Short mmCIF file of C-alpha atoms and ligand atoms in Angstrom, two decimals:
data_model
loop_
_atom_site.label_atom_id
_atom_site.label_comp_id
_atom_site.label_asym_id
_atom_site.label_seq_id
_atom_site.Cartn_x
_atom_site.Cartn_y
_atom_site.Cartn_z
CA UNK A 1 43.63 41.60 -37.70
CA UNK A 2 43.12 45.15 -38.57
CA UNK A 3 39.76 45.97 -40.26
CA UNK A 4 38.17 49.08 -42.02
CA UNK A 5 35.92 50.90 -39.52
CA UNK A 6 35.54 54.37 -41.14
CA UNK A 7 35.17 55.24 -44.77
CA UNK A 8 34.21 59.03 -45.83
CA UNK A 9 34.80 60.85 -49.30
CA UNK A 10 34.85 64.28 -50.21
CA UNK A 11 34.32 66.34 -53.21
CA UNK A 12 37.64 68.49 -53.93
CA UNK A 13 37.58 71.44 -56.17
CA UNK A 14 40.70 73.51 -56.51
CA UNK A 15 39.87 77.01 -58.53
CA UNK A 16 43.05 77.51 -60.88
CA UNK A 17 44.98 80.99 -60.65
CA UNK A 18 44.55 81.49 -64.30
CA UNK A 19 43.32 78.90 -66.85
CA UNK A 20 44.31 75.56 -68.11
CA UNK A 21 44.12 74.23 -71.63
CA UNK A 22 44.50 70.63 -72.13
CA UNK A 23 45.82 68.98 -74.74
CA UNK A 24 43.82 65.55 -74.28
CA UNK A 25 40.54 67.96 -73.97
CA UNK A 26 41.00 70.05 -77.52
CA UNK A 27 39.35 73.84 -76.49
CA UNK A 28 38.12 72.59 -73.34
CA UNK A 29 39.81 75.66 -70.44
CA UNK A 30 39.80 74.00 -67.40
CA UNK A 31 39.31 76.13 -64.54
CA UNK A 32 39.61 73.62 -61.63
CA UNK A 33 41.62 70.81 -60.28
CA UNK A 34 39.06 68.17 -59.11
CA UNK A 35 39.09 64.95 -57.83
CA UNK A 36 37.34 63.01 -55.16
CA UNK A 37 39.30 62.30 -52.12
CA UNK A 38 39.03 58.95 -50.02
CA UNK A 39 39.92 58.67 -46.65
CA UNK A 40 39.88 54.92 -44.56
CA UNK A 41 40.30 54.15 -41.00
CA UNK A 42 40.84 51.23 -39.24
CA UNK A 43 39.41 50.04 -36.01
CA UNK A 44 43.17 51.01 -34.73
CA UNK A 45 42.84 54.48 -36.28
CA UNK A 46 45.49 54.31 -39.26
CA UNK A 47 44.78 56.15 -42.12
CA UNK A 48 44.93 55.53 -45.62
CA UNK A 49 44.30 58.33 -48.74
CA UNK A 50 43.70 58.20 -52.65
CA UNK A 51 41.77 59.98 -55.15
CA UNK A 52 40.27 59.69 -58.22
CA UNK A 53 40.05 62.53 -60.88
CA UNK A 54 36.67 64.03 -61.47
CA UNK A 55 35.22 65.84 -63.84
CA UNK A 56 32.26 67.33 -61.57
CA UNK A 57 30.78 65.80 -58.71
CA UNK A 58 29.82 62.74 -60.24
CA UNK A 59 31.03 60.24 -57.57
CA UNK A 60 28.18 61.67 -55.12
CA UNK A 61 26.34 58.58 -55.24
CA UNK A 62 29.09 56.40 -54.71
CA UNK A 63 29.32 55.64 -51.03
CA UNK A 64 26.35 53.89 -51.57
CA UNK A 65 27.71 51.43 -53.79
CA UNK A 66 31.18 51.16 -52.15
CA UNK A 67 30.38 51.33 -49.03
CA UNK A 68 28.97 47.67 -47.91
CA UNK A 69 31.99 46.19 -50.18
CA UNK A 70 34.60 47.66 -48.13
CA UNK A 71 33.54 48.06 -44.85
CA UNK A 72 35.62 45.11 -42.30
CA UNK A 73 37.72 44.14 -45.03
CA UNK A 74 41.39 43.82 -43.80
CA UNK A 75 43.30 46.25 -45.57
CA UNK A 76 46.13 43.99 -45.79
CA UNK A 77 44.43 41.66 -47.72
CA UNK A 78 45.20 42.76 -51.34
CA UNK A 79 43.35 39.61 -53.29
CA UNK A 80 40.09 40.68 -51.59
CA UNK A 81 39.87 44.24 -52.11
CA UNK A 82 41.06 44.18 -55.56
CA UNK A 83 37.77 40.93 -55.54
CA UNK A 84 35.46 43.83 -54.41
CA UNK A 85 36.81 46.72 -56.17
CA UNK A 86 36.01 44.75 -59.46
CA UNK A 87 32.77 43.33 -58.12
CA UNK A 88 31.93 47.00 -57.65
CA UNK A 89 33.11 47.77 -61.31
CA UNK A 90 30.03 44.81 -62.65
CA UNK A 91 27.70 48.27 -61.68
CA UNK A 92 29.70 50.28 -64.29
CA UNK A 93 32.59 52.41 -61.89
CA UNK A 94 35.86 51.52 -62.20
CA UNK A 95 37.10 52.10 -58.80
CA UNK A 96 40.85 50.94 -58.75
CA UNK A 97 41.78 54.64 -57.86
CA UNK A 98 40.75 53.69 -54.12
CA UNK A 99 43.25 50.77 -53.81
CA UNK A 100 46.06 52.33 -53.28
CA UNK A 101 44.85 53.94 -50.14
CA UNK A 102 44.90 50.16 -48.80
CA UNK A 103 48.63 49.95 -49.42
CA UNK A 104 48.91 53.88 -47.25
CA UNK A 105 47.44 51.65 -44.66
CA UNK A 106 49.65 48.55 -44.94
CA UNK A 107 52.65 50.88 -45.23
CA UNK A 108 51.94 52.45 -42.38
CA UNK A 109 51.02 49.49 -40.49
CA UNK A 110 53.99 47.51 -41.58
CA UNK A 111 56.31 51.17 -40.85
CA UNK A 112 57.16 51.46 -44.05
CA UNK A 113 57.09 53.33 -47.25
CA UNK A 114 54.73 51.70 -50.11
CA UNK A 115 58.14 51.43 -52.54
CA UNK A 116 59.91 49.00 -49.62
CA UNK A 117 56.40 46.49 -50.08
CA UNK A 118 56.88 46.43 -53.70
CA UNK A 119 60.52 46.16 -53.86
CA UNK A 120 62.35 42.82 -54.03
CA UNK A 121 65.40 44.42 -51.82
CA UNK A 122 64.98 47.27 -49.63
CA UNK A 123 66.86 49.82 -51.20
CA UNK A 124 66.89 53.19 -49.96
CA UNK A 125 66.05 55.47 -52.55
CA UNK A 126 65.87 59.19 -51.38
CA UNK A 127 64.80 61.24 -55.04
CA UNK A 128 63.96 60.26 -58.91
CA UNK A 129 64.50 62.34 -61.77
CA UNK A 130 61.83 64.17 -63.14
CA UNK A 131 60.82 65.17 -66.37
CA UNK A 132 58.39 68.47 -66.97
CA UNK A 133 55.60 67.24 -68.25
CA UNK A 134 54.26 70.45 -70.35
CA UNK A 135 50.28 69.91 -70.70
CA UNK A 136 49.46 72.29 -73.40
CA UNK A 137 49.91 72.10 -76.90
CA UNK A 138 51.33 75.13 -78.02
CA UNK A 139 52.99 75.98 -81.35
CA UNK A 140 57.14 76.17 -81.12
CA UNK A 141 57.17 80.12 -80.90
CA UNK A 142 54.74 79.99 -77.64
CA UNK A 143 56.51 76.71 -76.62
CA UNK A 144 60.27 78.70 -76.71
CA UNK A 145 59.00 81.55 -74.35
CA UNK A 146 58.30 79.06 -71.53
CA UNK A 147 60.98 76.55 -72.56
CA UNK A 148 63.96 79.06 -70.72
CA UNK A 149 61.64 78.52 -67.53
CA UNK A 150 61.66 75.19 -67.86
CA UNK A 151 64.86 74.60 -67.75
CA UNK A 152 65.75 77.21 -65.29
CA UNK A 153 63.53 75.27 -62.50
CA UNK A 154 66.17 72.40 -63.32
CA UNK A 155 64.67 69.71 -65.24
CA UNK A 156 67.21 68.34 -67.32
CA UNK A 157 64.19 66.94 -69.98
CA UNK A 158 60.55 67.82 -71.22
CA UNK A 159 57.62 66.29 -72.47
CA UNK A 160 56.20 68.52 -75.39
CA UNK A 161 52.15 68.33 -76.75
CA UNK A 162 51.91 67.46 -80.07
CA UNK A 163 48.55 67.36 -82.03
CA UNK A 164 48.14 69.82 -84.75
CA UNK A 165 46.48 69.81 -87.66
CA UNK A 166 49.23 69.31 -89.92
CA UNK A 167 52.04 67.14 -89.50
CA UNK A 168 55.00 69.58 -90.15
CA UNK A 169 53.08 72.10 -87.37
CA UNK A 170 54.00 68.75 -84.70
CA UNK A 171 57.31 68.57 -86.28
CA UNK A 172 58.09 72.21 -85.85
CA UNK A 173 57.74 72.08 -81.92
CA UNK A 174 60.25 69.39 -81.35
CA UNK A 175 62.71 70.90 -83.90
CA UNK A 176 62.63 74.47 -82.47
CA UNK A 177 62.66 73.20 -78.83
CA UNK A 178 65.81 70.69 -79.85
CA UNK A 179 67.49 73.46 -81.55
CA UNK A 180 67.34 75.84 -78.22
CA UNK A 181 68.15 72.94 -75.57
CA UNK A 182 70.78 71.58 -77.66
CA UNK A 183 70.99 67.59 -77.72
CA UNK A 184 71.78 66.73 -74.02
CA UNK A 185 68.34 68.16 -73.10
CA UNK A 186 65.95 64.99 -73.14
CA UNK A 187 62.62 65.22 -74.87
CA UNK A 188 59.56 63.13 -74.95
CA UNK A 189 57.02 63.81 -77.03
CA UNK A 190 53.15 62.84 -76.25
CA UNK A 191 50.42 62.47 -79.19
CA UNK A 192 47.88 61.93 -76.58
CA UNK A 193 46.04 59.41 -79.24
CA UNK A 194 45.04 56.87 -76.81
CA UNK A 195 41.94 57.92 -75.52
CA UNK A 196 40.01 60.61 -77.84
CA UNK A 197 38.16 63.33 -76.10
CA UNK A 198 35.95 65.50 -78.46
CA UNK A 199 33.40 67.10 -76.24
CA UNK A 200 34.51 70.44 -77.76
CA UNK A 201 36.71 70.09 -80.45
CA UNK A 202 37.41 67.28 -82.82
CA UNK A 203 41.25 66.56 -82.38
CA UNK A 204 43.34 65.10 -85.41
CA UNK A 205 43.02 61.35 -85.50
CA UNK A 206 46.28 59.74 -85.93
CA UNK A 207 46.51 56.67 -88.48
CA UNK A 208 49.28 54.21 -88.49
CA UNK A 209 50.84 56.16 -91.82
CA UNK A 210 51.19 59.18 -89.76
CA UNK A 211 52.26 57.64 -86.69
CA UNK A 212 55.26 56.20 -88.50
CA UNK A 213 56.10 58.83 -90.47
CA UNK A 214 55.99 61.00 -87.30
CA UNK A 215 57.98 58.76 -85.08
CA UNK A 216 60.83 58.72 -87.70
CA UNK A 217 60.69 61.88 -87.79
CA UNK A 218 61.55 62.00 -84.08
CA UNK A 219 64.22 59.61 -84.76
CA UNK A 220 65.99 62.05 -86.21
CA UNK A 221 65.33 64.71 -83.62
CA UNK A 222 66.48 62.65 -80.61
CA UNK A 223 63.38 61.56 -79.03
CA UNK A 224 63.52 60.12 -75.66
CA UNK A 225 60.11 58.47 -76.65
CA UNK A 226 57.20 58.94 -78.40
CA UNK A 227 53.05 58.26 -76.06
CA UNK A 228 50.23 57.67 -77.55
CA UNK A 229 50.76 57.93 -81.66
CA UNK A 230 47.46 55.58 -81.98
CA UNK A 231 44.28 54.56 -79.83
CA UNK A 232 44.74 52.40 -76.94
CA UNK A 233 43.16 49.61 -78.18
CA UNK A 234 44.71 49.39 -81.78
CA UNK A 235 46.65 47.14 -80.16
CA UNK A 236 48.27 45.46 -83.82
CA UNK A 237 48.93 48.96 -85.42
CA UNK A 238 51.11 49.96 -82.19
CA UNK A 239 53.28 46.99 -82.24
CA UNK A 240 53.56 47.17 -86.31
CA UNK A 241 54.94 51.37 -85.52
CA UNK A 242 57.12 49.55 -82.86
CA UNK A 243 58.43 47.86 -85.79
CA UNK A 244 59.23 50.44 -87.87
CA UNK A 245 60.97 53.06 -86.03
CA UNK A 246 63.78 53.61 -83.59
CA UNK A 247 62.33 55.98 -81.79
CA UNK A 248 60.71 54.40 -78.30
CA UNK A 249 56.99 53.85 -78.23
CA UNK A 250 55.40 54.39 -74.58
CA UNK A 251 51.78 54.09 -73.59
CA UNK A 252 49.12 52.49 -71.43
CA UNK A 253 48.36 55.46 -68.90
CA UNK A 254 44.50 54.73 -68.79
CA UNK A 255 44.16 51.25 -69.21
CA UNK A 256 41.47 49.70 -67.63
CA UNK A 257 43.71 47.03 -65.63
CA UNK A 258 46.43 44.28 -65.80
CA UNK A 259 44.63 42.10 -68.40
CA UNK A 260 44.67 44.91 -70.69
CA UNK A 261 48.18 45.40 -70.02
CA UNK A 262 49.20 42.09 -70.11
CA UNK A 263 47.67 41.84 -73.66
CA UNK A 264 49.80 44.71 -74.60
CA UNK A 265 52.46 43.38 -73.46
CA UNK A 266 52.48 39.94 -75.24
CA UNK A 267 51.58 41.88 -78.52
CA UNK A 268 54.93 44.34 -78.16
CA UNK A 269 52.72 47.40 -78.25
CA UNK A 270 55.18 49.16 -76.13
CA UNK A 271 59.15 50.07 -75.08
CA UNK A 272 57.57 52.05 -72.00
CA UNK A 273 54.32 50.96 -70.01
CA UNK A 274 52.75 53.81 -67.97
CA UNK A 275 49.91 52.40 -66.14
CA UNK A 276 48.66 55.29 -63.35
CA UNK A 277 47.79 53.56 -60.52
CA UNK A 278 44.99 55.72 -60.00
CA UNK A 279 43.01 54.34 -62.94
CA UNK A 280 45.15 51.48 -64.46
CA UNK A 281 44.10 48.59 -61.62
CA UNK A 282 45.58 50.19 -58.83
CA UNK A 283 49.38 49.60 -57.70
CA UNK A 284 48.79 45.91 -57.74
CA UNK A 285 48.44 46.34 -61.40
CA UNK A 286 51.18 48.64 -61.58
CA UNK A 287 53.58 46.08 -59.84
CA UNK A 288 52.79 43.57 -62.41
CA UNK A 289 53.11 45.90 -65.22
CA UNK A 290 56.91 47.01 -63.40
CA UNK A 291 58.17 43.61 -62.58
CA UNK A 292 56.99 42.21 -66.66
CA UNK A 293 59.01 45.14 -67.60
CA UNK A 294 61.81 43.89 -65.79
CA UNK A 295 61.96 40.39 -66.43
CA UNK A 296 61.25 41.97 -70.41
CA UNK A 297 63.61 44.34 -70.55
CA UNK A 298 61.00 47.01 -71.22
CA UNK A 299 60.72 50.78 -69.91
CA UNK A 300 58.56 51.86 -66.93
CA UNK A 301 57.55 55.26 -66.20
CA UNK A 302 53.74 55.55 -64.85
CA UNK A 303 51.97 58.66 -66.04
CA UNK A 304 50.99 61.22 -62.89
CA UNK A 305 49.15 63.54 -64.46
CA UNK A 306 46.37 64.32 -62.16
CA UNK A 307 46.82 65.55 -58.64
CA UNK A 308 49.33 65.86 -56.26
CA UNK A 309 48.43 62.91 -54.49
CA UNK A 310 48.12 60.69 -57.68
CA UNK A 311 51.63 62.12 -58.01
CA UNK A 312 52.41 60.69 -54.66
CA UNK A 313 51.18 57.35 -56.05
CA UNK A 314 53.11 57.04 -58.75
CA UNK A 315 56.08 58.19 -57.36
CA UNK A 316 55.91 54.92 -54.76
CA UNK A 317 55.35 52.81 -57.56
CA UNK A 318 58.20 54.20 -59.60
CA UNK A 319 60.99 53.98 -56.61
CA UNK A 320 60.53 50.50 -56.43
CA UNK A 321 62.05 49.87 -59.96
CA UNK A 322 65.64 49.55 -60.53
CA UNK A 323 65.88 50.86 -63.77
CA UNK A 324 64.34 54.37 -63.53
CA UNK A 325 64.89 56.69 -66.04
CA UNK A 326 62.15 59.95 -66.03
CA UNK A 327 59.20 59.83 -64.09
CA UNK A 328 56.87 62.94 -65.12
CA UNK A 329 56.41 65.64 -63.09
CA UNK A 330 52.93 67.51 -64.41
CA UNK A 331 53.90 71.67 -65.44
CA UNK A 332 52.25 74.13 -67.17
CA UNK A 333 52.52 77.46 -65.96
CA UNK A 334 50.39 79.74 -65.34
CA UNK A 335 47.39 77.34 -65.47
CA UNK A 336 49.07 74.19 -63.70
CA UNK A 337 51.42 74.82 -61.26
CA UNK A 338 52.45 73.28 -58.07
CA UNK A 339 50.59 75.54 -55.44
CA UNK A 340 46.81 74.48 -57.69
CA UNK A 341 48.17 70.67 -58.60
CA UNK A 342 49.08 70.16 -54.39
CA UNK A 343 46.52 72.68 -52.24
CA UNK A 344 45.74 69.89 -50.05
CA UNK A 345 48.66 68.47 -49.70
CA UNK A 346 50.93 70.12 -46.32
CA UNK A 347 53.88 71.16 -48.89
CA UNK A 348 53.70 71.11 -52.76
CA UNK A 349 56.47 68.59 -54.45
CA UNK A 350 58.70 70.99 -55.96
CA UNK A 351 61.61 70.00 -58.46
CA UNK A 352 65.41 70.69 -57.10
CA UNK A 353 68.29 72.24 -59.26
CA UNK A 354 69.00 68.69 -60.21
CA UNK A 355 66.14 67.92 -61.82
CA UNK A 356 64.74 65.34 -58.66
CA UNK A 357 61.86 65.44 -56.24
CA UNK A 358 62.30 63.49 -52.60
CA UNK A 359 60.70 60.28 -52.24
CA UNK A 360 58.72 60.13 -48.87
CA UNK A 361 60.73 57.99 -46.80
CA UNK A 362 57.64 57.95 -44.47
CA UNK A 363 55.55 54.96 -43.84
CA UNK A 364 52.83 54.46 -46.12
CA UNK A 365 52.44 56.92 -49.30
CA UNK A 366 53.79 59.97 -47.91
CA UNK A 367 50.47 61.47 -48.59
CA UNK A 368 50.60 64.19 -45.64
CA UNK A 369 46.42 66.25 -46.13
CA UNK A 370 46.53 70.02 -44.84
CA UNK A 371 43.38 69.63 -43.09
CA UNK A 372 42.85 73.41 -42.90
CA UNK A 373 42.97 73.39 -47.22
CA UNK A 374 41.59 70.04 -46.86
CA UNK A 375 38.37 71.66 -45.68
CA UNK A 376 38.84 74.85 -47.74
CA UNK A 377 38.54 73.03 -51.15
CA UNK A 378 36.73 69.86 -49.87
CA UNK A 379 33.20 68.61 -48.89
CA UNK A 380 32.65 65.62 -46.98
CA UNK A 381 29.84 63.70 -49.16
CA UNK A 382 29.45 60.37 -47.43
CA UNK A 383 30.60 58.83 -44.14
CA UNK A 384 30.13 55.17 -42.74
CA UNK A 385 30.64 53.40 -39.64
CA UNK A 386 29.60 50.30 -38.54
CA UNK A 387 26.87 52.00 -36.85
CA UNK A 388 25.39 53.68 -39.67
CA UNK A 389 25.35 50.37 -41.87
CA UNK A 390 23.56 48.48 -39.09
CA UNK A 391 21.20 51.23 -39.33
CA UNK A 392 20.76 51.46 -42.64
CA UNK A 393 20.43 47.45 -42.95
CA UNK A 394 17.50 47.54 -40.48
CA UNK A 395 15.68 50.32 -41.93
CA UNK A 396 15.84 48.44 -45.31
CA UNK A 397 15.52 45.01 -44.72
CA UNK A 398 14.05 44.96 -40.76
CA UNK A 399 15.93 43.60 -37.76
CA UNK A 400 15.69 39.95 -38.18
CA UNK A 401 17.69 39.69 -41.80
CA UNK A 402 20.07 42.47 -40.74
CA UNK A 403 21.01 40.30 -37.51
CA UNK A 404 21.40 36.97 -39.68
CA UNK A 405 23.81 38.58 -42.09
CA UNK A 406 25.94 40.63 -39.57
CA UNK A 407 26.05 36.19 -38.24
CA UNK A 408 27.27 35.35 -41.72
CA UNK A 409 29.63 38.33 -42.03
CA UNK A 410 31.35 37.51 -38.78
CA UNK A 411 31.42 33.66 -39.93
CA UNK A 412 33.27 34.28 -42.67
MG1 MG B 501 50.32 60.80 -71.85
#
């Protein structure tokens, strides 16, 4: 049995080339892509990555926590991370952005890619479809200057920002976007309702009135679906707008885990779940979330909107179900572009003519670190070994106890 030996996070701050505006932070400019990076090793030196998004460098203290829980533990063992992880989360992190660097491991140790462990078959899959995922909201005659661009790169579809103060300003966007794509170009429009930021600007609170009114609106403008029209926990309102409209509802990107989802679920909240398996329970979460879907016949298509290795993530997760649609790809140039969204990554994912990005093929996630940019944007915070927590056992708690439970830890 294979066992964690080596656990070390870094800080990761990626300046942007110009800057950012956020439509789920209302006048926030965001100036960096940050996130904290993880990095596990086994006693037979595999690898496994993830990362969390950060806002700062919040997660400095963290090792301290995580550390003990997840040093030895077999990373093949899925039951008992996921057991720590949420032991971890009685302190007050939510840490289910780590697990999927478990599954790089097991990939990799089983020599194959994380889709092939989730699938039922092993189907080959080789590239998905992407949609742009615009992050800005900008009124239609801004939106219609980059629009040309967008579909130039070769997305055949878009994800537009909507959250103005008025109603018919939302309504505009879609209809002057429609009107220059034509109707075979998909759309998807995002409220980003679920999860209210207003640490600068108060954002437009949706109600169920406007949600419905503004979904049949989108009926009638072709919507591919509509995220977010209502908080993430209004859980009766979003199944009564499921109710009244055509248009597909899609949510669930930051949900805390599975038995949030799975209460979403059983109340109809959705058409689409898009758990991120960087905050939404990991990709054991996501599976469940995929295969309900399936055995529903719902819509799955996991939000990625935070680096390019949560990206990575996703995308593994999304192969591994048959009935793929879009799967967003995270644009907004100037401020978020592939070179700032990947710098640590050997070779940004970049969108083809037809729309598609490759699927790593390679075991594990496919998450291949440029240790030169790795070091460039990144600082090492916390290591452990087994050395260092013997040390730091017997400087704490003296010899004797340390001995008797490294006895009981090799028991069990
Ligand atoms: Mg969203």
């Amino acid at each position: 049995m294979s066992k964690i030996q080596r656990i070390e996070l870094f800080n990761v701050d990626i300046p942007l080339k110009k800057p950012f505006y956020p439509s789920w932070i209302s006048g926030y400019p965001q100036l960096h892509n940050r996130f904290t990076l993880i990095r596990l090793t086994t006693d037979d030196g595999i690898v496994g990555v993830s990362a969390g998004v950060s806002f700062e460098t919040e997660r400095q203290g963290l090792g301290k926590l995580i550390g003990p829980y997840l040093m030895g533990l077999d990373p093949t063992d899925v039951g008992k991370i996921n057991q720590r992880l949420k032991e971890v989360s009685y302190l007050g992190w939510r840490n289910s952005w780590i697990e999927p660097a478990f599954w790089d491991i097991r990939g990799k140790m089983e020599g194959k890619p994380v889709y092939k462990l989730l699938q039922e078959r092993e189907e080959e899959v080789k590239e998905v479809r992407v949609y742009c995922s615009t992050g800005e909201i900008q009124p239609a005659k801004k939106r219609l200057e980059s629009i040309d661009k967008i579909r130039e790169l070769g997305f055949k579809a878009v994800k537009l920002r909507v959250r103005s103060a008025t109603m018919e300003e939302d309504v505009d966007i879609v209809r002057e976007v429609r009107k220059r794509v034509g109707d075979d170009f998909g759309i998807m429009v995002d409220a980003n309702q679920g999860w209210l930021v207003t640490i600068i600007d108060e954002p437009p609170r949706w109600d169920l009135g406007r949600a419905i009114s503004y979904a049949r609106e989108c009926e009638r403008l072709g919507v591919l679906w509509l995220e977010e029209p209502l908080d993430m926990y209004a859980y009766d309102d979003l199944s009564a707008l499921r109710e009244a409209t055509k248009t597909p509802i899609a949510g669930g990107e930051l949900s805390a885990g599975w038995h949030e989802l799975k209460i979403m679920i059983e109340k109809g909240c959705f058409n689409i779940y898009q758990p991120d398996a960087t905050f939404a329970g990991g990709i054991s979460a996501s599976r469940k979330v995929m295969e309900e879907c399936l055995r529903r016949d719902l819509g799955f298509s996991p939000h990625t909107w935070t680096n390019g290795i949560g990206l990575l993530i996703n995308l593994q997760v999304y192969a591994a179900f048959p009935r793929k649609t879009y799967l967003e790809y995270p644009y907004e140039s100037p401020g978020w572009i592939p070179a700032s969204r990947d710098a640590v990554l050997e070779s940004p994912i970049v969108v083809s003519p037809r729309g598609t990005i490759p699927v790593p093929n390679t075991p594990g996630l496919g998450i291949a670190i440029n240790e030169r940019a790795l070091r460039k944007y990144g600082k090492k915070f916390y290591t452990l070994t087994p050395f260092r927590l013997a040390v730091q056992s017997i400087r704490r708690m003296g010899l004797k106890t340390t001995l008797e439970l490294a006895k009981k830890k090799g028991v069990r």
